[in-house]
mmCIF file of C-alpha atoms in Angstrom:
data_model
loop_
_atom_site.group_PDB
_atom_site.id
_atom_site.type_symbol
_atom_site.label_atom_id
_atom_site.label_comp_id
_atom_site.label_asym_id
_atom_site.label_seq_id
_atom_site.Cartn_x
_atom_site.Cartn_y
_atom_site.Cartn_z
ATOM 1 C CA MET W 1 92.320 66.122 104.459
ATOM 2 C CA PRO W 2 93.665 64.624 101.209
ATOM 3 C CA ALA W 3 97.355 63.899 100.839
ATOM 4 C CA VAL W 4 97.626 65.722 97.496
ATOM 5 C CA SER W 5 95.743 68.650 95.982
ATOM 6 C CA ILE W 6 95.866 68.666 92.163
ATOM 7 C CA ILE W 7 95.302 72.072 90.587
ATOM 8 C CA LEU W 8 93.986 71.995 87.017
ATOM 9 C CA PRO W 9 93.303 75.335 85.261
ATOM 10 C CA LEU W 10 90.645 75.156 82.542
ATOM 11 C CA TYR W 11 90.224 77.634 79.722
ATOM 12 C CA ASN W 12 88.455 76.620 76.511
ATOM 13 C CA GLY W 13 89.680 73.069 76.932
ATOM 14 C CA ARG W 14 86.507 71.234 75.959
ATOM 15 C CA ALA W 15 88.406 69.039 73.491
ATOM 16 C CA PHE W 16 90.864 67.804 76.140
ATOM 17 C CA ILE W 17 89.453 68.089 79.645
ATOM 18 C CA LYS W 18 87.446 64.856 79.712
ATOM 19 C CA HIS W 19 90.528 62.797 78.839
ATOM 20 C CA THR W 20 92.694 64.628 81.387
ATOM 21 C CA ILE W 21 90.235 64.147 84.252
ATOM 22 C CA SER W 22 89.816 60.465 83.349
ATOM 23 C CA ALA W 23 93.592 59.986 83.467
ATOM 24 C CA ILE W 24 93.737 61.593 86.916
ATOM 25 C CA ARG W 25 90.917 59.386 88.217
ATOM 26 C CA ALA W 26 92.806 56.329 86.920
ATOM 27 C CA GLN W 27 95.916 57.057 89.019
ATOM 28 C CA ASP W 28 97.284 54.194 91.111
ATOM 29 C CA PHE W 29 97.530 56.705 93.989
ATOM 30 C CA GLN W 30 94.028 57.680 95.094
ATOM 31 C CA ASP W 31 94.395 59.978 98.122
ATOM 32 C CA TRP W 32 93.876 63.239 96.255
ATOM 33 C CA GLU W 33 91.497 66.084 95.542
ATOM 34 C CA LEU W 34 91.196 67.649 92.101
ATOM 35 C CA LEU W 35 90.515 71.382 91.906
ATOM 36 C CA VAL W 36 89.382 72.374 88.409
ATOM 37 C CA ILE W 37 89.651 76.157 88.093
ATOM 38 C CA ASN W 38 87.416 77.332 85.256
ATOM 39 C CA ASP W 39 89.138 80.536 84.152
ATOM 40 C CA GLY W 40 86.266 82.111 82.211
ATOM 41 C CA SER W 41 85.909 79.423 79.528
ATOM 42 C CA CYS W 42 83.673 80.187 76.550
ATOM 43 C CA ASP W 43 83.349 76.665 75.107
ATOM 44 C CA HIS W 44 81.387 75.040 77.968
ATOM 45 C CA GLY W 45 84.274 72.714 78.745
ATOM 46 C CA GLU W 46 83.485 73.168 82.416
ATOM 47 C CA GLU W 47 80.348 71.079 81.904
ATOM 48 C CA PHE W 48 82.512 67.954 81.548
ATOM 49 C CA ALA W 49 84.307 68.848 84.774
ATOM 50 C CA GLU W 50 81.012 69.354 86.599
ATOM 51 C CA GLN W 51 79.738 65.992 85.354
ATOM 52 C CA ALA W 52 82.888 64.345 86.724
ATOM 53 C CA ALA W 53 82.452 66.177 90.047
ATOM 54 C CA ARG W 54 78.936 64.767 90.412
ATOM 55 C CA LYS W 55 80.381 61.261 90.044
ATOM 56 C CA ASP W 56 83.474 61.756 92.218
ATOM 57 C CA GLN W 57 83.309 63.818 95.406
ATOM 58 C CA ARG W 58 87.083 64.340 95.316
ATOM 59 C CA ILE W 59 86.624 66.675 92.326
ATOM 60 C CA ARG W 60 85.636 70.289 92.887
ATOM 61 C CA VAL W 61 84.996 72.865 90.162
ATOM 62 C CA TYR W 62 85.473 76.592 90.760
ATOM 63 C CA HIS W 63 84.500 79.400 88.392
ATOM 64 C CA LYS W 64 86.252 82.746 88.072
ATOM 65 C CA PRO W 65 86.616 85.529 85.488
ATOM 66 C CA ASN W 66 89.408 85.016 82.990
ATOM 67 C CA GLY W 67 92.739 86.056 84.458
ATOM 68 C CA GLY W 68 95.237 83.694 82.873
ATOM 69 C CA ILE W 69 96.842 80.452 83.969
ATOM 70 C CA SER W 70 98.844 82.048 86.810
ATOM 71 C CA SER W 71 95.704 83.592 88.273
ATOM 72 C CA ALA W 72 93.898 80.246 88.051
ATOM 73 C CA ARG W 73 96.749 78.376 89.743
ATOM 74 C CA ASN W 74 96.943 80.954 92.521
ATOM 75 C CA TYR W 75 93.202 80.568 93.081
ATOM 76 C CA GLY W 76 93.745 76.821 93.318
ATOM 77 C CA LEU W 77 96.499 77.283 95.887
ATOM 78 C CA PHE W 78 94.080 79.334 97.983
ATOM 79 C CA LYS W 79 91.446 76.583 97.851
ATOM 80 C CA ALA W 80 93.781 73.576 98.237
ATOM 81 C CA SER W 81 93.625 71.559 101.464
ATOM 82 C CA GLY W 82 96.175 68.797 100.749
ATOM 83 C CA ALA W 83 99.563 68.460 102.410
ATOM 84 C CA TYR W 84 101.184 68.353 98.963
ATOM 85 C CA ILE W 85 100.494 70.231 95.739
ATOM 86 C CA ALA W 86 100.601 68.945 92.164
ATOM 87 C CA PHE W 87 99.674 70.729 88.943
ATOM 88 C CA ALA W 88 98.276 69.512 85.641
ATOM 89 C CA ASP W 89 97.429 71.243 82.364
ATOM 90 C CA GLN W 90 94.143 70.637 80.593
ATOM 91 C CA ASP W 91 95.549 69.152 77.369
ATOM 92 C CA ASP W 92 98.393 66.980 78.653
ATOM 93 C CA THR W 93 98.725 63.267 79.397
ATOM 94 C CA VAL W 94 99.593 61.903 82.830
ATOM 95 C CA GLY W 95 100.871 58.373 83.338
ATOM 96 C CA LYS W 96 99.054 56.073 85.751
ATOM 97 C CA GLY W 97 101.952 56.362 88.200
ATOM 98 C CA TRP W 98 102.293 60.161 88.007
ATOM 99 C CA LEU W 99 101.099 60.913 91.540
ATOM 100 C CA SER W 100 102.536 57.830 93.233
ATOM 101 C CA ALA W 101 106.019 58.457 91.818
ATOM 102 C CA LEU W 102 106.021 62.070 92.963
ATOM 103 C CA TYR W 103 104.450 61.256 96.350
ATOM 104 C CA ASN W 104 107.078 58.594 97.026
ATOM 105 C CA GLY W 105 109.696 61.097 95.896
ATOM 106 C CA MET W 106 108.651 63.388 98.734
ATOM 107 C CA ALA W 107 109.586 60.739 101.316
ATOM 108 C CA GLY W 108 112.615 61.437 103.464
ATOM 109 C CA ASP W 109 111.686 65.055 104.165
ATOM 110 C CA ALA W 110 112.052 66.250 100.568
ATOM 111 C CA ASP W 111 110.668 69.728 99.951
ATOM 112 C CA LEU W 112 110.377 69.207 96.207
ATOM 113 C CA ALA W 113 110.122 66.098 94.010
ATOM 114 C CA VAL W 114 110.952 66.372 90.302
ATOM 115 C CA ALA W 115 110.105 63.631 87.786
ATOM 116 C CA GLY W 116 110.981 63.055 84.160
ATOM 117 C CA LYS W 117 108.734 64.197 81.303
ATOM 118 C CA LYS W 118 108.122 63.945 77.584
ATOM 119 C CA LEU W 119 107.704 67.083 75.484
ATOM 120 C CA THR W 120 105.862 66.867 72.155
ATOM 121 C CA ILE W 121 105.754 69.818 69.767
ATOM 122 C CA ARG W 122 102.667 69.967 67.537
ATOM 123 C CA ASN W 123 101.679 72.259 64.680
ATOM 124 C CA THR W 124 98.340 74.057 64.384
ATOM 125 C CA ALA W 125 96.775 70.919 62.866
ATOM 126 C CA GLY W 126 97.823 68.862 65.874
ATOM 127 C CA LYS W 127 100.485 66.893 64.001
ATOM 128 C CA ALA W 128 103.524 65.947 66.071
ATOM 129 C CA LEU W 129 106.658 67.635 64.711
ATOM 130 C CA ALA W 130 109.161 66.461 67.290
ATOM 131 C CA SER W 131 109.431 65.017 70.773
ATOM 132 C CA LYS W 132 112.016 64.829 73.513
ATOM 133 C CA VAL W 133 112.187 62.822 76.736
ATOM 134 C CA TYR W 134 113.816 64.240 79.866
ATOM 135 C CA ARG W 135 114.901 61.465 82.233
ATOM 136 C CA TYR W 136 116.810 62.078 85.474
ATOM 137 C CA GLN W 137 118.982 60.009 87.746
ATOM 138 C CA ASP W 138 117.668 59.314 91.235
ATOM 139 C CA THR W 139 119.404 62.144 93.094
ATOM 140 C CA VAL W 140 118.853 64.194 96.243
ATOM 141 C CA LEU W 141 120.145 67.768 96.060
ATOM 142 C CA GLU W 142 121.082 69.083 99.495
ATOM 143 C CA THR W 143 124.057 71.430 99.211
ATOM 144 C CA ASP W 144 123.666 75.070 98.189
ATOM 145 C CA GLU W 145 125.673 74.480 95.030
ATOM 146 C CA GLU W 146 123.516 71.511 93.993
ATOM 147 C CA ARG W 147 120.292 73.394 94.569
ATOM 148 C CA TYR W 148 121.511 76.527 92.768
ATOM 149 C CA ARG W 149 122.639 74.461 89.790
ATOM 150 C CA PHE W 150 119.150 72.965 89.668
ATOM 151 C CA LEU W 151 117.361 76.306 89.937
ATOM 152 C CA PHE W 152 119.455 77.960 87.223
ATOM 153 C CA ASN W 153 119.351 74.912 84.921
ATOM 154 C CA GLN W 154 123.108 74.482 84.862
ATOM 155 C CA GLU W 155 122.733 70.871 83.693
ATOM 156 C CA ASN W 156 120.606 72.073 80.759
ATOM 157 C CA ASP W 157 118.040 69.363 81.557
ATOM 158 C CA ALA W 158 114.962 71.600 82.034
ATOM 159 C CA ALA W 159 114.351 69.968 85.434
ATOM 160 C CA SER W 160 113.260 73.280 86.991
ATOM 161 C CA HIS W 161 111.266 74.524 83.997
ATOM 162 C CA HIS W 162 107.818 73.044 84.649
ATOM 163 C CA VAL W 163 105.485 72.625 87.606
ATOM 164 C CA TRP W 164 103.384 69.687 86.378
ATOM 165 C CA SER W 165 106.299 67.245 86.744
ATOM 166 C CA CYS W 166 106.873 68.352 90.352
ATOM 167 C CA MET W 167 105.281 67.974 93.775
ATOM 168 C CA TYR W 168 105.438 70.654 96.470
ATOM 169 C CA GLN W 169 104.983 71.069 100.212
ATOM 170 C CA LYS W 170 101.825 73.143 100.743
ATOM 171 C CA GLU W 171 103.151 74.364 104.112
ATOM 172 C CA LEU W 172 106.312 75.716 102.491
ATOM 173 C CA ILE W 173 104.305 77.492 99.795
ATOM 174 C CA ASP W 174 102.106 79.159 102.406
ATOM 175 C CA THR W 175 104.907 79.971 104.856
ATOM 176 C CA TYR W 176 106.833 82.012 102.284
ATOM 177 C CA GLY W 177 103.880 83.206 100.234
ATOM 178 C CA VAL W 178 105.131 81.684 97.002
ATOM 179 C CA ARG W 179 102.735 82.405 94.147
ATOM 180 C CA PHE W 180 102.702 82.468 90.351
ATOM 181 C CA SER W 181 103.479 85.835 88.831
ATOM 182 C CA GLU W 182 100.467 87.208 86.977
ATOM 183 C CA ASN W 183 102.719 89.629 85.085
ATOM 184 C CA LEU W 184 104.104 86.963 82.749
ATOM 185 C CA SER W 185 102.490 85.651 79.574
ATOM 186 C CA MET W 186 105.265 83.748 77.772
ATOM 187 C CA GLY W 187 104.950 80.457 79.621
ATOM 188 C CA MET W 188 107.768 81.471 81.984
ATOM 189 C CA GLU W 189 105.603 81.549 85.090
ATOM 190 C CA ASP W 190 106.570 77.939 85.868
ATOM 191 C CA VAL W 191 110.291 78.718 85.894
ATOM 192 C CA LEU W 192 109.938 81.742 88.152
ATOM 193 C CA PHE W 193 107.646 79.855 90.540
ATOM 194 C CA ASN W 194 110.138 77.001 90.838
ATOM 195 C CA ILE W 195 113.061 79.363 91.426
ATOM 196 C CA CYS W 196 111.120 81.250 94.117
ATOM 197 C CA TYR W 197 109.944 78.020 95.764
ATOM 198 C CA GLY W 198 113.263 76.227 95.343
ATOM 199 C CA TYR W 199 115.107 79.080 97.031
ATOM 200 C CA TYR W 200 113.528 77.962 100.340
ATOM 201 C CA CYS W 201 114.043 74.212 99.807
ATOM 202 C CA LYS W 202 116.556 72.177 101.794
ATOM 203 C CA ARG W 203 116.128 68.881 99.925
ATOM 204 C CA ILE W 204 115.200 68.477 96.255
ATOM 205 C CA HIS W 205 114.644 64.933 95.014
ATOM 206 C CA LYS W 206 115.010 64.193 91.283
ATOM 207 C CA ILE W 207 113.428 60.842 90.471
ATOM 208 C CA PRO W 208 114.005 58.654 87.382
ATOM 209 C CA GLN W 209 110.400 57.964 86.377
ATOM 210 C CA VAL W 210 108.987 59.710 83.285
ATOM 211 C CA VAL W 211 105.417 60.403 84.355
ATOM 212 C CA TYR W 212 104.064 63.366 82.390
ATOM 213 C CA SER W 213 103.619 64.084 78.685
ATOM 214 C CA TYR W 214 103.413 67.765 77.802
ATOM 215 C CA GLN W 215 101.923 68.948 74.524
ATOM 216 C CA LYS W 216 103.264 72.222 73.126
ATOM 217 C CA ARG W 217 100.699 73.301 70.543
ATOM 218 C CA ALA W 218 101.374 76.146 68.113
ATOM 219 C CA GLY W 219 99.055 79.059 68.796
ATOM 220 C CA ILE W 220 97.536 77.392 71.880
ATOM 221 C CA SER W 221 100.374 76.848 74.336
ATOM 222 C CA THR W 222 101.307 80.093 76.053
ATOM 223 C CA SER W 223 104.975 79.772 75.163
ATOM 224 C CA THR W 224 104.198 79.660 71.412
ATOM 225 C CA LYS W 225 102.039 82.776 71.239
ATOM 226 C CA TYR W 226 103.090 86.186 69.963
ATOM 227 C CA ASN W 227 104.131 88.489 72.766
ATOM 228 C CA PRO W 228 105.277 92.061 72.104
ATOM 229 C CA ASP W 229 106.491 92.470 75.704
ATOM 230 C CA ILE W 230 109.223 89.833 75.604
ATOM 231 C CA ALA W 231 112.049 92.124 76.706
ATOM 232 C CA LYS W 232 109.929 93.687 79.449
ATOM 233 C CA GLU W 233 108.943 90.297 80.865
ATOM 234 C CA TYR W 234 112.545 89.086 80.629
ATOM 235 C CA ALA W 235 113.678 92.107 82.650
ATOM 236 C CA TYR W 236 110.922 91.504 85.208
ATOM 237 C CA ARG W 237 111.998 87.881 85.752
ATOM 238 C CA MET W 238 115.642 88.791 86.173
ATOM 239 C CA GLN W 239 114.738 91.574 88.618
ATOM 240 C CA MET W 240 112.598 89.224 90.709
ATOM 241 C CA ILE W 241 115.367 86.621 90.893
ATOM 242 C CA ALA W 242 118.038 89.191 91.730
ATOM 243 C CA ARG W 243 115.838 90.597 94.495
ATOM 244 C CA LEU W 244 115.129 87.133 95.925
ATOM 245 C CA PHE W 245 118.832 86.231 96.101
ATOM 246 C CA GLY W 246 119.911 89.710 97.146
ATOM 247 C CA PHE W 247 122.187 90.159 94.133
ATOM 248 C CA SER W 248 123.779 93.545 93.564
ATOM 249 C CA ALA W 249 126.926 94.947 91.967
ATOM 250 C CA SER W 250 128.677 94.642 95.328
ATOM 251 C CA GLN W 251 127.625 91.018 95.899
ATOM 252 C CA ASP W 252 128.561 89.394 92.608
ATOM 253 C CA GLY W 253 131.077 87.146 94.348
ATOM 254 C CA SER W 254 128.411 84.852 95.828
ATOM 255 C CA MET W 255 128.217 81.213 94.747
ATOM 256 C CA ALA W 256 124.861 81.612 92.997
ATOM 257 C CA TYR W 257 125.691 84.817 91.131
ATOM 258 C CA PRO W 258 127.713 83.329 88.215
ATOM 259 C CA MET W 259 124.919 80.776 87.699
ATOM 260 C CA TYR W 260 122.349 83.570 87.653
ATOM 261 C CA ALA W 261 124.418 85.532 85.141
ATOM 262 C CA ASP W 262 124.781 82.449 82.934
ATOM 263 C CA TYR W 263 121.064 81.737 83.246
ATOM 264 C CA ALA W 264 120.257 85.318 82.228
ATOM 265 C CA LEU W 265 122.439 84.957 79.146
ATOM 266 C CA ARG W 266 120.928 81.645 78.074
ATOM 267 C CA GLU W 267 117.394 82.892 78.647
ATOM 268 C CA LEU W 268 118.143 85.899 76.461
ATOM 269 C CA CYS W 269 119.283 83.546 73.692
ATOM 270 C CA ASN W 270 116.232 81.326 74.146
ATOM 271 C CA LEU W 271 113.836 84.242 73.854
ATOM 272 C CA TYR W 272 115.571 85.513 70.762
ATOM 273 C CA VAL W 273 115.295 82.103 69.112
ATOM 274 C CA LYS W 274 111.645 81.609 70.085
ATOM 275 C CA SER W 275 110.600 85.105 69.042
ATOM 276 C CA ARG W 276 111.824 85.021 65.475
ATOM 277 C CA GLY W 277 108.560 86.549 64.220
ATOM 278 C CA LEU W 278 109.276 89.904 65.839
ATOM 279 C CA ASP W 279 111.249 92.751 64.357
ATOM 280 C CA SER W 280 114.907 91.847 64.845
ATOM 281 C CA LEU W 281 116.366 95.276 65.555
ATOM 282 C CA GLU W 282 113.660 96.253 68.013
ATOM 283 C CA LEU W 283 113.879 92.922 69.824
ATOM 284 C CA LEU W 284 117.678 93.015 69.942
ATOM 285 C CA ALA W 285 117.650 96.501 71.420
ATOM 286 C CA GLY W 286 115.097 95.562 74.073
ATOM 287 C CA LEU W 287 116.853 92.368 75.114
ATOM 288 C CA ARG W 288 120.235 94.088 75.102
ATOM 289 C CA ASP W 289 118.998 96.808 77.444
ATOM 290 C CA ALA W 290 117.246 94.338 79.739
ATOM 291 C CA TYR W 291 120.329 92.135 79.973
ATOM 292 C CA VAL W 292 122.757 94.951 80.691
ATOM 293 C CA GLU W 293 120.474 96.614 83.231
ATOM 294 C CA ASN W 294 119.836 93.423 85.191
ATOM 295 C CA VAL W 295 123.267 91.807 85.077
ATOM 296 C CA PRO W 296 125.849 94.147 86.610
ATOM 297 C CA ARG W 297 128.883 95.385 84.723
ATOM 298 C CA LYS W 298 131.298 92.582 85.613
ATOM 299 C CA ALA W 299 128.969 89.887 84.259
ATOM 300 C CA ALA W 300 128.338 91.840 81.068
ATOM 301 C CA VAL W 301 132.091 91.961 80.500
ATOM 302 C CA PHE W 302 132.635 88.323 81.439
ATOM 303 C CA PHE W 303 129.940 87.124 79.025
ATOM 304 C CA GLY W 304 131.299 89.161 76.163
ATOM 305 C CA ARG W 305 131.166 88.727 72.418
ATOM 306 C CA GLU W 306 132.735 85.294 72.037
ATOM 307 C CA ARG W 307 130.771 83.689 74.885
ATOM 308 C CA PHE W 308 127.498 85.161 73.685
ATOM 309 C CA SER W 309 128.085 84.088 70.078
ATOM 310 C CA LYS W 310 128.678 80.493 71.178
ATOM 311 C CA ALA W 311 125.650 80.526 73.468
ATOM 312 C CA LEU W 312 123.328 81.861 70.780
ATOM 313 C CA PHE W 313 124.621 79.426 68.176
ATOM 314 C CA LYS W 314 124.035 76.540 70.609
ATOM 315 C CA ARG W 315 120.454 77.638 71.271
ATOM 316 C CA VAL W 316 119.766 77.840 67.529
ATOM 317 C CA LEU W 317 121.076 74.307 67.054
ATOM 318 C CA TYR W 318 118.966 73.028 69.960
ATOM 319 C CA ALA W 319 115.887 74.668 68.473
ATOM 320 C CA ALA W 320 116.564 73.129 65.082
ATOM 321 C CA ALA W 321 117.118 69.704 66.641
ATOM 322 C CA ASP W 322 113.856 69.953 68.578
ATOM 323 C CA GLY W 323 111.924 70.820 65.425
ATOM 324 C CA LEU W 324 111.189 74.418 66.399
ATOM 325 C CA LEU W 325 112.849 75.654 63.199
ATOM 326 C CA ARG W 326 111.786 72.822 60.902
ATOM 327 C CA ASN W 327 111.216 73.963 57.288
ATOM 328 C CA GLU W 328 112.491 77.415 58.216
ATOM 329 C CA ARG W 329 116.165 77.260 57.269
ATOM 330 C CA TYR W 330 116.229 80.947 56.439
ATOM 331 C CA VAL W 331 115.631 81.619 60.130
ATOM 332 C CA LEU W 332 119.046 80.206 61.008
ATOM 333 C CA PHE W 333 120.831 82.815 58.931
ATOM 334 C CA ARG W 334 118.685 85.656 60.266
ATOM 335 C CA LEU W 335 119.144 84.550 63.875
ATOM 336 C CA LEU W 336 122.901 84.234 63.599
ATOM 337 C CA LYS W 337 123.234 87.550 61.767
ATOM 338 C CA GLY W 338 121.075 89.192 64.413
ATOM 339 C CA GLY W 339 123.159 87.514 67.087
ATOM 340 C CA ALA W 340 126.281 89.092 65.641
ATOM 341 C CA ASP W 341 124.520 92.471 65.794
ATOM 342 C CA LEU W 342 123.592 91.857 69.427
ATOM 343 C CA CYS W 343 127.167 90.872 70.227
ATOM 344 C CA GLY W 344 128.213 94.247 68.879
ATOM 345 C CA HIS W 345 125.676 95.963 71.124
ATOM 346 C CA LEU W 346 126.838 94.030 74.183
ATOM 347 C CA GLY W 347 130.432 94.761 73.360
ATOM 348 C CA SER W 348 129.933 98.509 73.217
ATOM 349 C CA GLY W 349 128.440 101.367 75.169
ATOM 350 C CA LYS W 350 127.015 100.645 78.625
ATOM 351 C CA GLY W 351 127.459 96.883 78.143
ATOM 352 C CA ASN W 352 131.195 97.136 78.877
#
């Protein structure tokens, strides 16, 4: 049995997959198996994976009808035999010490290891527009408050936002039936998986090494694609989290609840910023309804007009700084004007 099972979904990744597999084979930690899940590719990229599998018996290639990245990862979890689980995406870059850093981070009975990462945003031509490095202090999170702050991104460090910079206990995944939601298509499946998995963790180890380079490509990466069901998927995520933690109107005094309410607010702002191509009024109405319905009355009052205005403005500035709004200055005005409209919605009717 290998120590680590690496799950690598493949869908029309012919241009990238050979490089990714080569980087995995070059790891300084070698006790692994690589499960390439061909999710109905049309560009014959799986041929490169099959060639690699013929050379290296640790590589296995599985073929399935197209079902999306969550479906492919869940299939990989079913086939995995390692004690630990790691994930990789077909077009990203892994450092030579990616697996060893995460594996060592699992020492001391850690349930989850989280490493640093580099995010690069590219346009449709592949040109890098901006990049950001997330580096963490060597820290073990053991108290409920520490773990909840991690899960709901209270440090605003995106530590819980991605699965490919993490390592997981396979036994814990199987014991609690943690899986990727196949109802999401905005690149938010990682966040929900980590919240659901992290809920059962006792020890979370954040390590200082930056080991993974993620490429966010316009029109290719899931999180950059047009999605008309943004509000519906937002509501679904909030419902799943509330159900997991047992939140209700009568239980909003728990330690995790204010963090959940803050997370819901910031996610609403993030989606609004990212989805600037959609009709503003329709999007505002959908997000407003989803927020109010999933965050009980007290939270809706607490995060009223002033708090929401500041939160939205901050998200717009972050997006501009990260290059998401580069050469689109008019978007800033439209976002902030729309944010004022949304504040009015939240400050009236069933929102108060």
